[in-house]
Short mmCIF file of C-alpha atoms in Angstrom, two decimals:
data_model
loop_
_atom_site.label_atom_id
_atom_site.label_comp_id
_atom_site.label_asym_id
_atom_site.label_seq_id
_atom_site.Cartn_x
_atom_site.Cartn_y
_atom_site.Cartn_z
CA PHE A 1 72.61 168.82 143.89
CA ILE A 2 75.45 170.37 145.72
CA LYS A 3 75.54 174.26 145.82
CA SER A 4 79.02 174.87 147.08
CA SER A 5 82.32 173.36 147.97
CA THR A 6 81.39 173.77 151.64
CA GLN A 7 78.51 171.52 151.03
CA ALA A 8 80.50 169.21 149.15
CA HIS A 9 82.91 168.99 152.18
CA GLN A 10 79.94 168.55 154.46
CA LEU A 11 78.58 165.62 152.45
CA SER A 12 81.99 163.94 152.20
CA LEU A 13 82.26 164.34 155.90
CA LEU A 14 78.80 162.86 156.44
CA HIS A 15 79.97 159.87 154.34
CA LEU A 16 82.99 159.41 156.41
CA MET A 17 81.18 159.58 159.61
CA GLY A 18 78.70 156.98 158.33
CA TYR A 19 75.67 159.20 157.91
CA ALA A 20 75.90 158.51 154.24
CA LYS A 21 75.76 155.04 152.93
CA ASP A 22 76.95 154.20 149.42
CA GLU A 23 74.71 156.26 146.93
CA GLU A 24 72.26 157.11 149.56
CA THR A 25 73.26 160.48 151.22
CA LEU A 26 71.65 161.76 154.33
CA SER A 27 71.39 165.50 153.28
CA PHE A 28 72.15 168.44 155.42
CA GLU A 29 68.58 169.43 155.30
CA ASP A 30 67.57 165.92 156.60
CA ARG A 31 69.94 166.15 159.56
CA THR A 32 68.62 169.70 160.44
CA LYS A 33 65.07 168.48 160.56
CA THR A 34 65.73 165.54 162.78
CA GLU A 35 68.49 167.09 165.04
CA GLY A 36 67.60 170.70 165.06
CA ILE A 37 71.08 171.57 163.51
CA GLN A 38 71.04 175.14 162.16
CA ASN A 39 74.26 175.30 159.99
CA PRO A 40 77.11 173.23 158.64
CA GLU A 41 79.42 174.37 161.58
CA GLN A 42 76.96 172.93 164.12
CA LEU A 43 76.77 169.64 162.05
CA LEU A 44 80.49 169.35 162.23
CA LYS A 45 80.54 170.11 165.97
CA LYS A 46 77.89 167.50 166.48
CA LEU A 47 79.78 164.97 164.38
CA GLN A 48 83.05 165.67 166.22
CA GLU A 49 81.26 165.23 169.67
CA GLU A 50 79.62 161.94 168.56
CA CYS A 51 82.97 160.56 167.30
CA TYR A 52 84.83 161.67 170.36
CA PHE A 53 82.36 160.08 172.72
CA THR A 54 82.19 156.88 170.77
CA ALA A 55 85.88 156.77 170.83
CA VAL A 56 86.03 157.26 174.73
CA GLU A 57 83.60 154.40 175.07
CA HIS A 58 85.67 152.11 172.94
CA LYS A 59 88.68 153.03 174.85
CA ASP A 60 86.97 152.47 178.22
CA CYS A 61 86.05 149.02 176.99
CA GLY A 62 89.48 148.15 175.91
CA ARG A 63 88.91 148.38 172.15
CA VAL A 64 91.85 150.66 171.62
CA GLY A 65 91.87 150.10 167.82
CA GLU A 66 88.30 151.30 167.48
CA ALA A 67 89.05 154.29 169.73
CA VAL A 68 91.97 155.39 167.59
CA ARG A 69 89.65 155.20 164.51
CA TYR A 70 86.91 157.43 166.09
CA PHE A 71 89.38 159.88 167.60
CA LYS A 72 90.77 160.30 164.03
CA LYS A 73 87.23 160.69 162.75
CA SER A 74 86.60 163.54 165.33
CA LEU A 75 89.86 165.14 164.05
CA GLN A 76 88.43 165.19 160.54
CA CYS A 77 85.76 167.67 161.80
CA ASN A 78 88.36 169.71 163.76
CA THR A 79 92.04 169.14 163.31
CA ASN A 80 92.78 171.10 166.59
CA PHE A 81 90.28 169.28 168.82
CA VAL A 82 92.50 168.93 171.90
CA PRO A 83 90.59 166.24 173.73
CA SER A 84 91.08 163.83 170.73
CA LEU A 85 94.66 164.89 170.24
CA MET A 86 95.37 164.21 173.89
CA GLU A 87 93.60 160.90 174.04
CA LEU A 88 95.52 159.73 170.89
CA ALA A 89 98.83 160.91 172.41
CA ILE A 90 97.95 158.80 175.56
CA ILE A 91 97.14 155.88 173.61
CA TYR A 92 100.32 156.16 171.57
CA GLU A 93 102.27 156.63 174.80
CA GLU A 94 100.83 153.55 176.45
CA SER A 95 101.75 151.58 173.42
CA ASN A 96 105.39 152.92 173.59
CA ASN A 97 104.90 154.79 170.38
CA PHE A 98 106.71 157.82 171.59
CA THR A 99 107.34 159.42 168.21
CA LYS A 100 103.56 159.85 167.59
CA ALA A 101 102.95 160.69 171.17
CA ASP A 102 105.50 163.51 171.28
CA LYS A 103 104.18 164.84 168.20
CA LEU A 104 100.69 165.03 169.36
CA TYR A 105 101.57 166.40 172.92
CA LYS A 106 103.49 169.08 171.27
CA ARG A 107 100.70 169.97 169.02
CA CYS A 108 98.27 170.07 171.93
CA LEU A 109 100.70 172.37 173.94
CA THR A 110 101.07 174.71 170.94
CA LEU A 111 97.16 175.25 171.20
CA TYR A 112 97.06 175.32 174.95
CA PRO A 113 100.53 176.00 176.46
CA GLU A 114 99.14 176.74 179.90
CA ASN A 115 97.10 173.57 180.33
CA TYR A 116 98.30 171.78 183.46
CA ASP A 117 96.98 168.29 182.57
CA LEU A 118 98.78 168.43 179.18
CA LEU A 119 102.11 169.42 180.85
CA ILE A 120 101.84 166.68 183.36
CA HIS A 121 100.96 163.99 180.68
CA TYR A 122 103.74 165.10 178.36
CA ALA A 123 106.24 165.16 181.35
CA SER A 124 105.11 161.60 182.06
CA CYS A 125 105.73 160.68 178.44
CA LEU A 126 109.24 162.16 178.51
CA ILE A 127 109.90 160.38 181.85
CA LYS A 128 109.15 156.95 180.24
CA GLN A 129 111.77 157.92 177.51
CA HIS A 130 114.45 158.83 180.21
CA LYS A 131 114.42 162.53 179.12
CA LEU A 132 114.60 164.03 182.52
CA LEU A 133 115.76 167.48 181.63
CA GLN A 134 112.96 167.90 179.20
CA ALA A 135 110.30 166.50 181.71
CA PHE A 136 111.78 168.99 184.42
CA LYS A 137 111.04 171.82 181.98
CA TYR A 138 107.32 170.75 181.75
CA LEU A 139 106.85 169.94 185.46
CA ARG A 140 108.44 173.25 186.36
CA LYS A 141 105.80 174.97 184.09
CA ALA A 142 102.98 172.94 185.64
CA GLU A 143 104.23 173.79 189.06
CA GLN A 144 104.09 177.54 188.20
CA LEU A 145 100.47 177.03 187.11
CA GLU A 146 99.31 174.93 190.07
CA PRO A 147 101.82 175.52 193.05
CA ASP A 148 99.43 173.83 195.48
CA LEU A 149 99.18 170.53 193.87
CA SER A 150 101.09 167.46 194.77
CA VAL A 151 103.24 167.49 191.46
CA ALA A 152 105.02 170.56 193.03
CA PHE A 153 106.34 168.37 195.81
CA TYR A 154 107.39 165.54 193.54
CA PHE A 155 109.10 168.04 191.26
CA ARG A 156 111.11 169.60 194.00
CA TYR A 157 111.83 166.10 195.32
CA CYS A 158 113.35 165.03 191.84
CA ALA A 159 115.03 168.33 191.31
CA TYR A 160 116.98 167.80 194.48
CA PHE A 161 118.22 164.48 193.59
CA TYR A 162 119.04 165.54 190.08
CA ASN A 163 121.03 168.50 191.59
CA VAL A 164 122.88 166.52 193.84
CA GLY A 165 124.02 164.22 191.07
CA LYS A 166 121.71 161.31 191.72
CA PRO A 167 119.78 160.95 188.48
CA ILE A 168 118.73 157.34 189.28
CA GLN A 169 116.77 158.42 192.42
CA ALA A 170 115.34 161.47 190.43
CA LEU A 171 114.02 159.03 187.93
CA ARG A 172 112.50 156.78 190.48
CA ALA A 173 110.74 159.76 192.22
CA LEU A 174 109.47 161.07 188.87
CA LYS A 175 107.84 157.55 188.03
CA ILE A 176 105.77 158.01 191.13
CA LEU A 177 103.90 160.80 189.30
#
């Protein structure tokens, strides 16, 4: 018996995550007894983490398709879970699906605009697309956040080549990042 739409949502998530099989549903109460979960939000967080770490394991073992599936499952629990969004963006970037990668990086940066790693990863994605001016924008922001890191040197090096009219050398220098 489902008492509210929230519980219905929780049960549908349990089913999606594999905790509910066919007609047999592992209830929220059963999960709380076995795992000490106190409320539906904790359950979602636990499921999100389980899916995320499973996805990372699959990715590390080269099972990219399974990794994508589990990263997407973690996003069913929290659509703004940046670690999963960023990992998916990296996977799409590595498979040259820049449209999806761009969309996910931008979404991450909307949530965390001051994240150094996100800025560097997105700049790298833009470099692969030969979008140097856009990449410079994100590298400059990363440099402002962490001026002592090596990216600052490469950014200045690339900017020099770009400013003196040598975009090919600038692109080569950016690919070092």
